Short mmCIF file of C-alpha atoms and ligand atoms in Angstrom, two decimals:
data_model
loop_
_atom_site.label_atom_id
_atom_site.label_comp_id
_atom_site.label_asym_id
_atom_site.label_seq_id
_atom_site.Cartn_x
_atom_site.Cartn_y
_atom_site.Cartn_z
CA MET O 9 7.46 -6.16 -12.65
CA LEU O 10 3.71 -5.91 -12.35
CA ILE O 11 3.45 -2.28 -11.31
CA ILE O 12 -0.06 -1.47 -12.53
CA PRO O 13 0.39 2.19 -13.55
CA GLU O 14 3.43 1.18 -15.62
CA ILE O 15 2.28 -1.96 -17.47
CA THR O 16 0.19 -2.54 -20.60
CA MET O 17 -3.00 -4.51 -21.14
CA PRO O 18 -1.14 -7.61 -22.48
CA GLU O 19 1.34 -7.42 -19.60
CA PHE O 20 -1.55 -7.29 -17.12
CA GLU O 21 -3.20 -10.28 -18.78
CA LYS O 22 0.03 -12.29 -18.79
CA GLY O 23 0.78 -11.25 -15.21
CA LEU O 24 -2.39 -12.99 -14.06
CA GLU O 25 -0.89 -16.29 -15.24
CA ALA O 26 2.00 -15.74 -12.82
CA THR O 27 0.04 -14.46 -9.82
CA LYS O 28 -3.39 -13.41 -8.64
CA THR O 29 -1.96 -11.51 -5.69
CA ILE O 30 -1.90 -7.73 -5.43
CA ILE O 31 -0.68 -5.14 -2.95
CA LEU O 32 -2.90 -2.10 -2.69
CA PRO O 33 -0.74 0.61 -1.10
CA PHE O 34 -2.69 3.14 0.96
CA GLY O 35 -1.32 6.37 2.37
CA SER O 36 -2.28 9.90 3.23
CA THR O 37 -1.56 13.51 2.45
CA GLU O 38 -0.59 14.61 5.90
CA GLU O 39 1.82 16.79 7.85
CA HIS O 40 4.98 14.93 8.78
CA GLY O 41 6.73 17.48 10.95
CA PRO O 42 8.80 20.35 9.59
CA HIS O 43 11.19 18.03 7.74
CA LEU O 44 9.27 15.32 5.83
CA PRO O 45 7.01 15.73 2.77
CA LEU O 46 3.22 15.58 3.03
CA GLY O 47 3.18 12.46 0.87
CA THR O 48 5.48 10.46 3.18
CA ASP O 49 2.95 7.75 4.11
CA THR O 50 2.04 7.05 0.51
CA LEU O 51 5.54 7.29 -0.95
CA GLN O 52 7.08 4.96 1.63
CA MET O 53 4.39 2.30 1.25
CA TYR O 54 4.54 2.42 -2.55
CA GLU O 55 8.36 2.18 -2.64
CA ILE O 56 8.40 -0.80 -0.25
CA ALA O 57 5.61 -2.51 -2.23
CA LYS O 58 7.63 -2.06 -5.45
CA LEU O 59 10.70 -3.48 -3.69
CA ALA O 60 8.71 -6.59 -2.75
CA ALA O 61 7.46 -6.90 -6.34
CA LYS O 62 11.09 -7.14 -7.51
CA LYS O 63 11.47 -10.31 -5.48
CA ARG O 64 8.51 -12.35 -6.78
CA PRO O 65 5.54 -11.98 -9.17
CA LEU O 66 3.23 -9.54 -7.42
CA PHE O 67 0.90 -6.87 -8.72
CA VAL O 68 1.21 -3.43 -7.14
CA GLY O 69 -1.77 -1.09 -7.51
CA PRO O 70 -1.45 2.68 -7.88
CA PRO O 71 -1.05 4.13 -4.40
CA VAL O 72 -3.95 5.95 -2.77
CA PHE O 73 -2.62 9.35 -1.74
CA TYR O 74 -5.59 10.18 0.52
CA GLY O 75 -6.61 8.72 3.84
CA LEU O 76 -8.49 9.59 6.98
CA CYS O 77 -6.31 11.75 9.24
CA ARG O 78 -7.80 12.52 12.63
CA SER O 79 -5.17 13.89 14.98
CA THR O 80 -3.29 15.93 12.37
CA LYS O 81 -6.38 17.34 10.68
CA GLU O 82 -5.66 20.94 11.76
CA HIS O 83 -1.96 20.88 10.93
CA PRO O 84 -1.12 22.76 7.72
CA GLY O 85 -1.00 20.49 4.68
CA THR O 86 -3.15 17.62 5.95
CA ILE O 87 -5.90 16.78 3.45
CA SER O 88 -8.24 14.17 4.89
CA ILE O 89 -11.16 12.18 3.48
CA SER O 90 -14.09 10.81 5.47
CA GLY O 91 -14.37 7.24 6.70
CA LYS O 92 -17.41 6.81 4.47
CA THR O 93 -15.43 7.81 1.37
CA LEU O 94 -12.51 5.60 2.35
CA HIS O 95 -14.84 2.64 2.95
CA SER O 96 -16.48 3.09 -0.47
CA LEU O 97 -13.13 3.54 -2.18
CA VAL O 98 -11.66 0.36 -0.66
CA LEU O 99 -14.76 -1.62 -1.54
CA ASP O 100 -14.84 -0.30 -5.13
CA LEU O 101 -11.13 -1.02 -5.68
CA LEU O 102 -11.38 -4.55 -4.28
CA SER O 103 -14.44 -5.29 -6.41
CA SER O 104 -12.89 -3.98 -9.61
CA TYR O 105 -9.60 -5.86 -9.10
CA TYR O 106 -11.62 -8.98 -8.30
CA ASP O 107 -13.58 -8.60 -11.55
CA GLN O 108 -10.21 -8.36 -13.34
CA GLY O 109 -9.13 -11.73 -11.96
CA LEU O 110 -7.16 -10.85 -8.82
CA ARG O 111 -7.97 -13.05 -5.80
CA ASN O 112 -5.45 -12.32 -3.03
CA PHE O 113 -5.41 -8.79 -1.69
CA LEU O 114 -2.75 -7.26 0.53
CA LEU O 115 -4.05 -3.94 1.82
CA PHE O 116 -1.03 -2.22 3.30
CA SER O 117 -1.23 1.30 4.64
CA GLY O 118 1.68 3.68 5.07
CA HIS O 119 -0.65 5.77 7.22
CA ALA O 120 -1.16 3.97 10.52
CA GLY O 121 -3.96 6.02 12.14
CA GLY O 122 -6.36 3.80 14.07
CA THR O 123 -9.55 5.32 12.66
CA HIS O 124 -8.19 5.17 9.10
CA LEU O 125 -7.28 1.49 9.48
CA ALA O 126 -10.65 0.68 11.02
CA PHE O 127 -12.48 1.91 7.90
CA ILE O 128 -10.16 -0.10 5.62
CA LEU O 129 -10.72 -3.18 7.78
CA ASP O 130 -14.47 -2.71 7.80
CA ALA O 131 -14.62 -2.48 3.99
CA ALA O 132 -12.30 -5.49 3.65
CA GLU O 133 -14.54 -7.55 5.93
CA GLU O 134 -17.58 -6.61 3.87
CA PHE O 135 -15.79 -7.65 0.67
CA LEU O 136 -14.63 -10.94 2.24
CA GLU O 137 -18.23 -11.85 3.07
CA LYS O 138 -19.36 -11.11 -0.47
CA GLN O 139 -16.58 -12.74 -2.53
CA LYS O 140 -16.07 -16.29 -1.36
CA GLU O 141 -12.92 -16.87 -3.44
CA ALA O 142 -11.15 -13.78 -2.17
CA LYS O 143 -8.44 -13.74 0.47
CA VAL O 144 -7.52 -10.50 2.19
CA ALA O 145 -4.75 -9.29 4.51
CA VAL O 146 -4.70 -5.85 6.12
CA ALA O 147 -1.77 -4.23 7.94
CA SER O 148 -0.27 -0.84 8.60
CA ILE O 149 3.38 -0.15 7.90
CA LEU O 150 3.97 0.03 11.67
CA GLU O 151 2.52 -3.45 12.14
CA LEU O 152 4.76 -4.70 9.32
CA LEU O 153 7.72 -2.97 10.99
CA GLU O 154 6.86 -4.60 14.31
CA MET O 155 6.78 -8.03 12.64
CA ALA O 156 9.84 -7.56 10.43
CA ALA O 157 12.39 -5.22 11.89
CA LYS O 158 11.56 -4.03 15.36
CA ASP O 159 15.11 -4.71 16.53
CA LEU O 160 16.45 -2.03 14.16
CA LEU O 161 14.38 0.69 15.84
CA GLU O 162 15.94 2.55 18.78
CA THR O 163 12.97 4.76 19.76
CA PRO O 164 10.36 2.68 21.64
CA LYS O 165 7.20 4.69 20.84
CA ASP O 166 8.29 6.00 17.46
CA SER O 167 5.43 6.23 14.98
CA HIS O 168 5.01 9.44 12.98
CA ALA O 169 7.74 11.48 11.29
CA GLY O 170 10.23 10.07 13.79
CA GLU O 171 13.14 7.64 13.54
CA PHE O 172 11.37 5.14 11.30
CA GLU O 173 9.70 7.37 8.71
CA THR O 174 12.61 9.81 8.53
CA SER O 175 14.99 6.90 7.91
CA ILE O 176 12.77 5.46 5.19
CA MET O 177 12.52 8.83 3.44
CA LEU O 178 16.29 9.45 3.77
CA HIS O 179 16.76 6.17 1.94
CA PHE O 180 14.21 6.54 -0.87
CA TYR O 181 13.84 10.32 -1.25
CA PRO O 182 16.82 12.11 0.38
CA GLN O 183 16.13 15.18 -1.74
CA LEU O 184 12.69 15.58 -0.10
CA VAL O 185 13.99 15.50 3.50
CA LYS O 186 14.50 19.05 4.79
CA GLY O 187 16.89 18.61 7.70
CA SER O 188 15.54 17.05 10.86
CA ALA O 189 13.26 17.83 13.83
CA LYS O 190 13.24 17.55 17.60
CA GLU O 191 12.04 14.46 19.45
CA GLU O 192 8.37 15.01 20.26
CA TYR O 193 5.24 13.16 21.44
CA PRO O 194 1.64 14.39 21.45
CA HIS O 195 0.01 15.08 24.80
CA PHE O 196 -3.72 14.89 24.06
CA PRO O 197 -5.87 15.13 27.24
CA LYS O 198 -7.29 11.61 26.91
CA PRO O 199 -10.09 10.56 26.96
CA PHE O 200 -11.31 13.99 25.82
CA LEU O 201 -11.53 14.93 22.17
CA VAL O 202 -10.19 18.36 21.31
CA ARG O 203 -10.82 20.73 18.44
CA ASN O 204 -7.47 22.45 18.48
CA LYS O 205 -5.32 19.39 18.04
CA ARG O 206 -2.24 21.33 17.06
CA LYS O 207 -2.09 22.90 20.52
CA PHE O 208 -1.48 19.43 21.99
CA TRP O 209 0.92 18.35 19.26
CA PRO O 210 2.63 21.49 17.93
CA GLY O 211 5.48 19.98 15.89
CA GLY O 212 3.52 17.04 14.48
CA VAL O 213 6.32 14.55 15.26
CA TRP O 214 5.78 11.34 17.23
CA GLY O 215 9.16 9.85 17.96
CA ASP O 216 12.76 10.85 17.43
CA PRO O 217 13.89 11.96 13.96
CA GLN O 218 17.39 12.62 15.37
CA LYS O 219 18.01 8.88 15.43
CA ALA O 220 17.21 8.45 11.73
CA SER O 221 19.67 7.48 9.01
CA ALA O 222 19.49 6.45 5.36
CA GLN O 223 21.23 3.20 6.23
CA LYS O 224 18.55 2.34 8.80
CA GLY O 225 15.92 3.22 6.22
CA LYS O 226 17.45 0.75 3.77
CA GLY O 227 17.40 -1.93 6.48
CA PHE O 228 13.76 -1.23 7.41
CA ALA O 229 12.67 -1.25 3.77
CA GLU O 230 14.51 -4.49 2.92
CA LYS O 231 13.15 -6.35 5.93
CA ILE O 232 9.57 -5.17 5.40
CA ALA O 233 9.77 -6.06 1.69
CA GLU O 234 10.98 -9.56 2.61
CA LEU O 235 8.08 -9.91 5.04
CA ILE O 236 5.64 -8.82 2.31
CA VAL O 237 7.06 -11.51 0.01
CA LYS O 238 6.48 -14.07 2.77
CA ILE O 239 2.91 -12.85 3.33
CA ALA O 240 2.27 -13.00 -0.44
CA ASP O 241 3.54 -16.61 -0.50
CA GLU O 242 1.40 -17.47 2.51
CA ILE O 243 -1.83 -15.87 1.31
CA GLU O 244 -1.75 -18.00 -1.85
CA SER O 245 -1.80 -21.24 0.14
CA PHE O 246 -3.80 -19.91 3.09
CA LYS O 247 -6.91 -21.91 3.95
CA GLU O 248 -9.18 -20.94 6.82
CA ASP O 249 -10.10 -24.50 7.76
CA THR O 250 -6.64 -25.98 8.22
ZN1 ZN A 10 3.42 8.74 8.48
#
């Protein structure tokens, strides 16, 4: 398997003969309710990426444990970076992997915040303009879930530390799941921005962790990994003008 932190220089070089496609897993260090670890977004995306890489030749980059967290910024344990830093980081990583011979880039983020994704997208667009041979796909884990396994999810608006993420963590890291939490949704006074975000979202859960199970997590992970394999196949033959 072409898991970049685990392979050698010759393995990297040989891997390029098999594929020029890489998943760059993005995540966050962010509160995930009282029951899930702060690294949930990163760990889940990295594990699913590695699962996909078992199914076909596919490089997996080291996961990025930091992202831009807006609505959980005041919750204890959330460590956020700025959009500017994220933009530069994405651009630098894409450029360096491109220089190393990679051409097809799957930027998948376990953290699905809208502002976070917008900065990744913006950097990816900039890179796409600059490198004419490059092909890029960007998606959050929730978009991948929506495409791959929406029927397995019982909670309609589940998104953060709820049924989906708790299930995924119960499957991959049961030892890191500390019980469960109550069903909760934020009630921000839209369209106003607020400083004390925790007041409007005390528990930091968005969805229903009570509906989670390890078995569901296995199902979600398998289906998303299969979708990633399909996207990796597609990006290699993808042409804009056909
Ligand atoms: Zn999350």
